[in-house]
Short mmCIF file of C-alpha atoms in Angstrom, two decimals:
data_model
loop_
_atom_site.label_atom_id
_atom_site.label_comp_id
_atom_site.label_asym_id
_atom_site.label_seq_id
_atom_site.Cartn_x
_atom_site.Cartn_y
_atom_site.Cartn_z
CA MET H 1 -91.86 151.69 -110.73
CA LYS H 2 -89.39 148.54 -111.65
CA LEU H 3 -89.52 150.40 -115.09
CA HIS H 4 -88.27 153.66 -113.63
CA LYS H 5 -85.70 151.87 -111.50
CA LYS H 6 -84.42 150.23 -114.65
CA LEU H 7 -84.03 153.87 -116.44
CA VAL H 8 -82.34 155.30 -113.74
CA ALA H 9 -79.79 152.35 -113.40
CA LEU H 10 -79.12 152.35 -117.08
CA SER H 11 -78.99 156.24 -116.67
CA LEU H 12 -76.21 155.67 -114.12
CA ALA H 13 -74.65 153.12 -116.05
CA GLY H 14 -74.15 155.49 -118.96
CA MET H 15 -73.19 158.19 -116.88
CA MET H 16 -70.24 156.14 -115.41
CA LEU H 17 -69.42 154.67 -118.71
CA LEU H 18 -69.09 158.27 -120.45
CA ALA H 19 -66.98 159.53 -117.47
CA GLN H 20 -64.63 156.62 -117.64
CA ILE H 21 -64.51 156.96 -121.57
CA GLY H 22 -63.74 160.91 -120.83
CA VAL H 23 -61.13 159.73 -118.26
CA SER H 24 -59.41 157.10 -120.54
CA ALA H 25 -59.63 159.77 -123.42
CA THR H 26 -57.88 162.57 -121.25
CA SER H 27 -55.40 160.01 -120.04
CA SER H 28 -54.61 159.28 -123.64
CA SER H 29 -54.59 162.65 -124.78
CA SER H 30 -52.07 163.62 -121.85
CA THR H 31 -50.02 160.61 -123.04
CA ASP H 32 -50.02 162.13 -126.33
CA VAL H 33 -48.87 165.47 -125.27
CA GLU H 34 -46.12 164.11 -123.30
CA ALA H 35 -44.78 162.14 -126.10
CA LEU H 36 -44.87 164.97 -128.49
CA GLN H 37 -43.18 167.12 -126.00
CA GLN H 38 -40.45 164.36 -125.32
CA GLU H 39 -40.07 164.23 -129.03
CA ASN H 40 -39.86 168.38 -129.66
CA GLU H 41 -37.29 168.04 -126.79
CA THR H 42 -35.29 165.62 -128.60
CA LEU H 43 -35.85 167.54 -131.86
CA GLN H 44 -34.81 170.62 -130.02
CA ASN H 45 -31.39 169.08 -129.06
CA GLU H 46 -30.74 167.85 -132.78
CA LEU H 47 -31.52 171.31 -133.72
CA GLU H 48 -29.29 172.61 -131.56
CA GLN H 49 -26.67 170.37 -132.61
CA ALA H 50 -27.31 170.99 -136.29
CA GLN H 51 -27.11 174.88 -135.59
CA SER H 52 -23.68 173.97 -133.42
CA GLU H 53 -22.46 172.55 -136.42
CA ILE H 54 -23.55 175.28 -138.97
CA ALA H 55 -21.59 177.62 -136.75
CA ALA H 56 -18.71 175.64 -136.36
CA ASN H 57 -18.53 174.92 -140.15
CA GLN H 58 -19.27 178.68 -140.91
CA ALA H 59 -16.13 179.56 -138.86
CA GLU H 60 -13.95 176.99 -140.60
CA VAL H 61 -15.22 178.90 -144.05
CA ASP H 62 -14.45 181.94 -142.54
CA ASP H 63 -10.82 180.98 -141.46
CA LEU H 64 -10.21 179.25 -144.78
CA GLN H 65 -11.57 182.08 -146.74
CA THR H 66 -9.22 184.42 -144.73
CA GLU H 67 -6.19 182.21 -145.72
CA ILE H 68 -7.30 182.04 -149.15
CA ASP H 69 -7.45 186.02 -149.31
CA ASP H 70 -4.28 186.24 -147.86
CA THR H 71 -2.89 183.52 -150.22
CA LYS H 72 -4.25 185.83 -153.09
CA SER H 73 -2.86 188.74 -151.86
CA GLU H 74 0.63 187.27 -151.79
CA LEU H 75 0.37 185.59 -155.27
CA ILE H 76 -0.55 189.11 -156.57
CA ASN H 77 2.47 190.49 -155.05
CA ILE H 78 4.46 187.58 -156.77
CA MET H 79 3.09 188.30 -159.89
CA MET H 80 3.91 192.02 -159.95
CA ASP H 81 7.61 191.02 -158.68
CA MET H 82 7.39 188.53 -161.84
CA ALA H 83 6.39 191.30 -164.22
CA ASP H 84 9.12 193.89 -162.80
CA THR H 85 11.64 190.83 -163.18
CA GLU H 86 10.50 190.39 -166.55
CA GLN H 87 11.02 193.90 -167.63
CA GLU H 88 14.43 194.10 -166.14
CA ILE H 89 15.36 190.97 -168.18
CA ALA H 90 14.12 192.62 -171.02
CA ASP H 91 16.05 195.67 -170.43
CA LYS H 92 19.06 193.49 -169.96
CA GLN H 93 18.82 191.94 -172.90
CA ALA H 94 17.98 195.30 -175.02
CA GLU H 95 21.72 196.33 -173.22
CA ILE H 96 23.23 193.40 -174.16
CA GLU H 97 21.88 193.91 -177.68
CA ASP H 98 23.40 197.27 -177.76
CA ARG H 99 26.65 195.98 -176.38
CA GLU H 100 26.79 193.31 -179.28
CA ALA H 101 26.06 196.42 -181.78
CA GLU H 102 28.93 198.25 -180.22
CA ILE H 103 31.40 195.28 -180.25
CA ALA H 104 30.55 194.71 -183.94
CA TYR H 105 30.68 198.22 -184.83
CA THR H 106 34.32 198.05 -183.20
CA GLU H 107 35.42 194.93 -184.57
CA SER H 108 34.62 196.55 -187.80
CA ARG H 109 36.70 199.66 -187.14
CA ILE H 110 39.68 197.40 -185.98
CA ALA H 111 39.41 195.41 -189.28
CA SER H 112 39.36 198.62 -191.21
CA ALA H 113 42.30 199.88 -188.82
CA GLN H 114 44.26 196.66 -189.63
CA ALA H 115 43.50 197.30 -193.14
CA ASP H 116 44.79 200.72 -193.42
CA TYR H 117 47.72 199.25 -191.13
CA ASP H 118 48.53 196.65 -193.89
CA ALA H 119 48.26 199.12 -196.76
CA ALA H 120 50.88 201.47 -194.90
CA LEU H 121 52.99 198.72 -194.03
CA GLU H 122 52.80 197.65 -197.89
CA LYS H 123 53.63 201.55 -199.08
CA ARG H 124 56.31 201.82 -196.39
CA ASP H 125 57.92 198.71 -197.54
CA GLU H 126 57.71 199.75 -201.25
CA GLN H 127 59.17 203.30 -200.59
CA TYR H 128 61.87 201.95 -198.71
CA VAL H 129 62.63 199.58 -201.60
CA THR H 130 62.70 202.43 -203.88
CA MET H 131 64.73 204.79 -201.68
CA VAL H 132 67.17 201.89 -201.27
CA ALA H 133 67.20 201.55 -204.83
CA HIS H 134 67.66 205.27 -205.15
CA ILE H 135 70.61 205.28 -203.17
CA GLN H 136 72.33 202.33 -204.32
CA TYR H 137 71.99 204.14 -207.67
CA MET H 138 73.35 207.39 -206.33
CA TYR H 139 75.84 206.03 -204.27
CA GLU H 140 76.83 202.68 -205.06
CA SER H 141 76.71 202.72 -208.99
CA GLY H 142 79.75 204.72 -208.85
CA ASN H 143 81.31 207.89 -208.06
CA GLU H 144 81.92 208.66 -211.53
CA SER H 145 78.11 209.25 -212.41
CA TYR H 146 77.70 211.30 -209.03
CA LEU H 147 80.85 213.47 -209.88
CA THR H 148 79.98 213.93 -213.46
CA LEU H 149 76.33 214.90 -212.36
CA LEU H 150 78.18 217.60 -210.29
CA LEU H 151 80.93 218.37 -212.72
CA GLU H 152 78.34 219.14 -215.74
CA SER H 153 76.96 222.27 -213.83
CA GLY H 154 78.06 225.12 -215.75
CA ASP H 155 78.71 227.32 -212.77
CA PHE H 156 79.09 227.11 -209.35
CA SER H 157 75.32 228.25 -208.94
CA GLU H 158 74.27 225.59 -211.09
CA LEU H 159 76.48 223.08 -209.24
CA LEU H 160 74.81 224.04 -205.65
CA ASN H 161 71.40 223.66 -207.30
CA ARG H 162 72.23 219.96 -208.33
CA ALA H 163 73.84 219.40 -204.90
CA GLU H 164 70.90 220.74 -203.48
CA TYR H 165 68.51 218.54 -205.65
CA LEU H 166 70.16 215.47 -205.11
CA ASP H 167 69.99 216.04 -200.71
CA SER H 168 66.25 217.14 -201.21
CA LEU H 169 65.69 214.05 -203.30
CA TYR H 170 67.20 211.84 -200.55
CA SER H 171 65.35 214.05 -197.76
CA TYR H 172 62.16 213.55 -199.79
CA ASP H 173 62.38 209.84 -199.55
CA ASN H 174 63.31 209.96 -196.24
CA GLN H 175 60.13 212.38 -195.15
CA ILE H 176 57.78 209.70 -196.80
CA LEU H 177 59.20 207.23 -194.98
CA GLU H 178 59.11 208.76 -191.82
CA GLU H 179 55.30 209.86 -192.46
CA TYR H 180 54.44 206.35 -193.14
CA GLU H 181 56.05 205.42 -190.06
CA ALA H 182 53.99 207.86 -188.42
CA THR H 183 50.90 206.89 -190.06
CA MET H 184 51.72 203.19 -188.81
CA ASP H 185 52.55 204.22 -185.26
CA GLU H 186 48.94 205.98 -185.24
CA ILE H 187 47.08 203.23 -186.75
CA SER H 188 48.96 200.87 -184.20
CA ALA H 189 47.77 203.31 -181.34
CA LEU H 190 43.94 203.35 -182.97
CA GLN H 191 44.25 199.38 -182.86
CA ALA H 192 45.19 199.23 -179.42
CA GLU H 193 42.49 201.54 -178.22
CA LEU H 194 39.73 200.03 -180.43
CA GLU H 195 41.17 196.32 -178.77
CA GLU H 196 40.73 197.84 -175.45
CA GLU H 197 37.50 199.19 -175.99
CA ARG H 198 36.39 196.05 -177.52
CA ALA H 199 37.44 194.19 -174.28
CA SER H 200 35.89 196.48 -172.35
CA LEU H 201 32.41 195.80 -174.30
CA VAL H 202 32.97 192.43 -174.00
CA SER H 203 33.19 192.48 -170.30
CA GLN H 204 30.23 194.77 -169.94
CA GLU H 205 28.11 192.15 -172.12
CA GLU H 206 29.38 189.31 -169.98
CA SER H 207 28.33 191.38 -167.01
CA LEU H 208 24.93 191.88 -168.29
CA GLU H 209 24.87 188.19 -169.21
CA SER H 210 25.24 187.16 -165.81
CA GLU H 211 22.86 189.67 -164.53
CA ARG H 212 20.10 188.48 -166.97
CA SER H 213 20.92 184.94 -166.04
CA SER H 214 20.35 185.85 -162.16
CA LEU H 215 17.00 187.72 -163.09
CA GLU H 216 15.78 184.58 -165.11
CA SER H 217 16.78 182.35 -161.84
CA GLN H 218 14.89 184.71 -159.98
CA GLN H 219 11.97 184.59 -162.38
CA ALA H 220 11.83 180.88 -162.57
CA GLU H 221 11.80 180.87 -158.62
CA LEU H 222 8.60 183.23 -158.43
CA GLU H 223 7.07 180.79 -160.93
CA ASN H 224 7.42 177.96 -158.96
CA GLN H 225 6.08 179.88 -155.89
CA GLN H 226 3.34 181.25 -158.30
CA THR H 227 2.44 177.53 -158.96
CA TYR H 228 2.40 176.49 -155.57
CA LEU H 229 0.11 179.17 -154.52
CA ASN H 230 -2.22 178.53 -156.95
CA SER H 231 -2.17 174.87 -155.79
CA LEU H 232 -2.59 175.81 -152.29
CA ILE H 233 -5.60 178.27 -153.28
CA SER H 234 -7.33 175.31 -155.08
CA THR H 235 -6.57 173.12 -151.89
CA LEU H 236 -8.30 175.58 -149.67
CA GLN H 237 -11.04 176.11 -152.09
CA ALA H 238 -11.69 172.31 -152.23
CA LYS H 239 -12.00 172.46 -148.29
CA VAL H 240 -14.37 175.60 -148.42
CA ASP H 241 -16.75 173.55 -150.77
CA ASN H 242 -16.67 170.67 -148.65
CA TYR H 243 -17.60 172.87 -145.42
CA GLU H 244 -20.16 174.52 -147.28
CA ASP H 245 -21.52 171.33 -148.34
CA LEU H 246 -21.96 170.33 -144.39
CA ILE H 247 -23.52 173.61 -143.89
CA ALA H 248 -26.09 173.15 -146.38
CA ASP H 249 -26.72 169.27 -144.91
CA ALA H 250 -27.04 170.90 -141.42
CA GLN H 251 -29.20 173.77 -142.37
CA SER H 252 -31.54 171.25 -144.39
CA ARG H 253 -31.66 168.92 -141.13
CA ALA H 254 -32.29 172.19 -139.01
CA SER H 255 -35.12 173.29 -141.22
CA SER H 256 -36.54 170.00 -140.96
CA TYR H 257 -36.31 169.75 -137.37
CA LYS H 258 -38.04 173.19 -137.19
CA SER H 259 -40.71 172.00 -139.30
CA GLN H 260 -41.35 168.80 -137.29
CA ILE H 261 -41.30 170.95 -134.02
CA ALA H 262 -44.01 173.12 -135.53
CA SER H 263 -45.95 170.44 -136.50
CA ASN H 264 -45.65 168.89 -132.96
CA LYS H 265 -46.69 172.14 -131.42
CA SER H 266 -49.63 172.45 -133.75
CA LYS H 267 -51.00 168.69 -132.66
CA ILE H 268 -50.41 169.54 -128.99
CA THR H 269 -52.41 172.83 -129.40
CA GLU H 270 -55.14 170.55 -130.97
CA ILE H 271 -54.69 167.91 -128.15
CA GLN H 272 -54.94 170.54 -125.76
CA ALA H 273 -58.06 172.32 -127.03
CA ALA H 274 -59.71 168.89 -127.44
CA GLU H 275 -58.95 168.17 -123.90
CA ALA H 276 -60.35 171.73 -122.60
CA ALA H 277 -63.52 170.71 -124.72
CA ALA H 278 -63.78 167.17 -123.09
CA ALA H 279 -63.25 168.70 -119.69
CA SER H 280 -65.94 171.29 -120.39
CA SER H 281 -68.35 168.51 -121.49
CA SER H 282 -67.45 166.22 -118.68
CA GLY H 283 -68.20 168.84 -116.05
CA SER H 284 -71.40 169.79 -117.54
CA SER H 285 -72.56 165.90 -117.59
CA SER H 286 -71.47 165.19 -114.22
CA GLY H 287 -72.49 168.29 -112.51
CA SER H 288 -69.33 168.80 -110.27
CA THR H 289 -65.86 169.94 -110.73
CA SER H 290 -62.52 169.64 -108.82
CA SER H 291 -59.48 171.23 -108.78
CA GLY H 292 -56.48 172.14 -106.79
CA THR H 293 -54.23 170.39 -104.88
CA THR H 294 -56.97 169.19 -102.58
CA SER H 295 -60.76 168.10 -102.97
CA SER H 296 -61.61 171.18 -101.14
CA GLY H 297 -59.34 173.60 -103.12
CA SER H 298 -56.97 174.34 -100.22
CA THR H 299 -53.30 174.74 -101.01
CA THR H 300 -51.11 172.12 -99.52
CA THR H 301 -48.10 173.60 -97.58
CA TYR H 302 -44.64 171.84 -97.75
CA SER H 303 -42.25 171.91 -95.48
CA VAL H 304 -38.78 171.71 -97.16
CA SER H 305 -35.72 170.59 -94.91
CA GLY H 306 -32.43 168.36 -95.29
CA GLY H 307 -29.65 169.19 -97.65
CA SER H 308 -27.75 172.88 -97.98
CA ALA H 309 -29.32 175.81 -97.11
CA THR H 310 -28.97 177.29 -100.86
CA GLY H 311 -30.87 174.00 -101.96
CA GLN H 312 -33.59 174.61 -99.54
CA ALA H 313 -33.99 178.19 -100.57
CA ILE H 314 -34.26 176.95 -104.41
CA ALA H 315 -36.71 174.43 -103.47
CA ASN H 316 -38.72 176.89 -101.33
CA TYR H 317 -38.46 179.31 -104.09
CA ALA H 318 -39.89 177.10 -106.55
CA LEU H 319 -42.79 176.36 -104.82
CA GLN H 320 -44.01 179.97 -104.96
CA PHE H 321 -45.00 179.43 -108.74
CA VAL H 322 -46.98 176.27 -108.18
CA GLY H 323 -50.38 176.85 -110.02
CA ASN H 324 -48.93 178.71 -112.76
CA PRO H 325 -49.33 178.01 -116.54
CA TYR H 326 -47.00 175.57 -118.38
CA VAL H 327 -45.91 177.25 -121.74
CA TRP H 328 -43.80 175.33 -124.55
CA GLY H 329 -40.52 177.25 -124.91
CA GLY H 330 -41.31 179.87 -122.32
CA THR H 331 -39.12 180.76 -119.16
CA SER H 332 -41.43 183.00 -117.26
CA LEU H 333 -42.12 181.72 -113.71
CA THR H 334 -45.24 183.87 -113.50
CA ASN H 335 -46.57 183.59 -117.12
CA GLY H 336 -45.39 180.40 -118.19
CA ALA H 337 -42.51 178.14 -118.71
CA ASP H 338 -41.61 174.76 -119.76
CA CYS H 339 -39.96 172.13 -117.74
CA SER H 340 -36.37 173.28 -118.39
CA GLY H 341 -37.15 176.65 -118.69
CA PHE H 342 -38.84 176.57 -115.20
CA VAL H 343 -35.33 175.03 -113.87
CA MET H 344 -33.31 177.45 -115.70
CA SER H 345 -35.19 180.35 -114.16
CA VAL H 346 -35.53 179.13 -110.65
CA TYR H 347 -31.65 178.79 -110.85
CA ALA H 348 -31.23 181.86 -112.36
CA ALA H 349 -32.46 183.59 -109.34
CA TYR H 350 -29.66 182.48 -107.38
CA GLY H 351 -27.04 183.16 -109.84
CA TYR H 352 -26.50 179.58 -111.49
CA SER H 353 -26.77 179.88 -115.51
CA LEU H 354 -28.06 176.48 -116.55
CA PRO H 355 -29.05 175.44 -120.27
CA HIS H 356 -32.78 175.75 -121.56
CA SER H 357 -32.47 172.13 -122.43
CA SER H 358 -33.67 168.82 -120.53
CA TYR H 359 -31.03 166.98 -122.42
CA SER H 360 -28.03 169.12 -121.50
CA LEU H 361 -29.60 169.46 -117.94
CA ARG H 362 -28.22 165.75 -117.41
CA SER H 363 -24.70 166.72 -117.51
CA VAL H 364 -24.84 169.67 -115.24
CA GLY H 365 -23.19 169.56 -111.83
CA LYS H 366 -22.37 166.10 -110.24
CA GLU H 367 -24.70 163.15 -110.41
CA VAL H 368 -26.32 161.59 -107.08
CA SER H 369 -28.52 158.44 -106.41
CA ILE H 370 -32.18 158.89 -105.98
CA SER H 371 -31.60 157.73 -102.47
CA GLU H 372 -29.12 160.74 -101.74
CA ALA H 373 -31.36 163.06 -103.24
CA GLN H 374 -31.58 166.68 -101.45
CA PRO H 375 -34.03 169.73 -101.93
CA GLY H 376 -32.87 171.66 -104.86
CA ASP H 377 -31.31 168.68 -106.83
CA ILE H 378 -32.42 168.24 -110.34
CA VAL H 379 -34.25 165.02 -111.45
CA CYS H 380 -33.94 164.46 -114.95
CA TYR H 381 -36.56 162.04 -116.88
CA SER H 382 -36.81 161.29 -120.45
CA GLY H 383 -37.65 164.40 -122.21
CA HIS H 384 -38.28 166.18 -118.96
CA VAL H 385 -36.72 167.60 -115.50
CA ALA H 386 -38.05 168.89 -112.14
CA ILE H 387 -36.81 170.23 -109.02
CA TYR H 388 -36.57 167.86 -105.82
CA ILE H 389 -38.20 169.45 -102.69
CA GLY H 390 -37.86 166.28 -100.39
CA ASN H 391 -39.86 163.68 -98.88
CA GLY H 392 -39.94 161.84 -102.27
CA GLN H 393 -41.73 165.19 -103.86
CA ILE H 394 -40.88 167.28 -106.85
CA VAL H 395 -42.10 170.31 -108.13
CA HIS H 396 -42.04 171.04 -111.93
CA ALA H 397 -43.67 172.46 -115.29
CA LYS H 398 -45.62 169.18 -115.81
CA ASN H 399 -47.63 169.96 -118.80
CA SER H 400 -50.07 172.48 -120.65
CA VAL H 401 -52.86 170.94 -118.90
CA SER H 402 -51.59 170.62 -115.44
CA GLY H 403 -49.16 173.62 -115.31
CA ILE H 404 -46.74 173.97 -112.31
CA VAL H 405 -47.43 171.39 -109.86
CA THR H 406 -45.74 169.13 -107.39
CA ASP H 407 -45.55 165.22 -107.72
CA SER H 408 -44.28 162.15 -106.47
CA VAL H 409 -40.66 161.82 -107.59
CA TYR H 410 -41.61 158.36 -109.07
CA TYR H 411 -44.66 159.93 -111.21
CA SER H 412 -43.23 159.10 -114.54
CA LYS H 413 -43.73 155.66 -115.76
CA SER H 414 -40.25 156.02 -118.15
CA GLY H 415 -38.53 156.16 -114.69
CA ILE H 416 -35.83 158.32 -113.45
CA ILE H 417 -32.45 158.70 -115.74
CA THR H 418 -30.06 160.75 -113.31
CA VAL H 419 -30.08 163.09 -110.36
CA ARG H 420 -27.87 166.31 -110.55
CA ARG H 421 -26.64 168.13 -107.53
CA VAL H 422 -25.69 171.94 -108.95
CA VAL H 423 -25.38 173.38 -105.47
#
């Protein structure tokens, strides 16, 4: 009998010890899950920040690329203008060379005309000297010679012929002289015409030189613009490269955050599976289970009062979903939501757009103290959020084990960070 009692006592002690171990393991597992969930909240915030950086830097890259494209288009236009201007300069140079050739040819004609003029002038002078000598010989050497020439004629006819010969000789000399004078006048007129033509060609050449000089100035200005635009493109491209480095860094961080979040989710799933197995084992060992809000399984009814009508309505609406599951990343009030997804979806039913992030929810609305909290206010913890329902109670999507439940506002050992009033 005593042995039987000892065995019963030992068995009861063992069962109590196993129960305590089970409770301790469950408590430890829940703590691990909450820690991983809080870490994932932080990682999610970091991921969103990295994605925001990527979007902002990409926008900068797009703007810079647009500016580079516009600058390149402007550079192409300038290069086309430079090519046109260079062709115009070449055309002007060809015209200048044509004018120089015409001037050289005209100058050679002027030189030839001057030589003709000088030769005609020399012949005129020689003819003049000859004529003067002839006249002097005929008229100044003595009347006897002239008279003898006339008297030696055999008859009147011969006399007339001799007289006509003397007159014709004089007339010929005079005609030759006049012809030389006419030739000199023609040469002088040609010289004047050629000089005028040369002056016109020189003026045209100077005008072309001026136009070429102006075009060369334009070309120099275009080259300066080209240099500036090339420098600007290099500067903009350097900025693009810098932003692309920042994007690559943010993408690397985002990938790391995603990997860590996935790893944490996997750990949470493993812990939850282990908790379920432990709970099943504990239930079969103890032979009894309890669930729900009371030991009898009845549902506690909360009476929400105080605060604004909208706040009361939000609190009452949130309480309708107590007992529904917790799903990481979820936003469904019936099929499952996480803590921030639960708050976001409850408020969305009343037309309020809130972020799906416990960290971001710390900044919505205005801050009130916990002593001033009213139904519908958002209570923020470290990596967690809930909706205040009054009387020191909250409703929240607690974790994957508990689902959507009610708790004391002071349930978390980490303490309350802030209380936000949106309505």
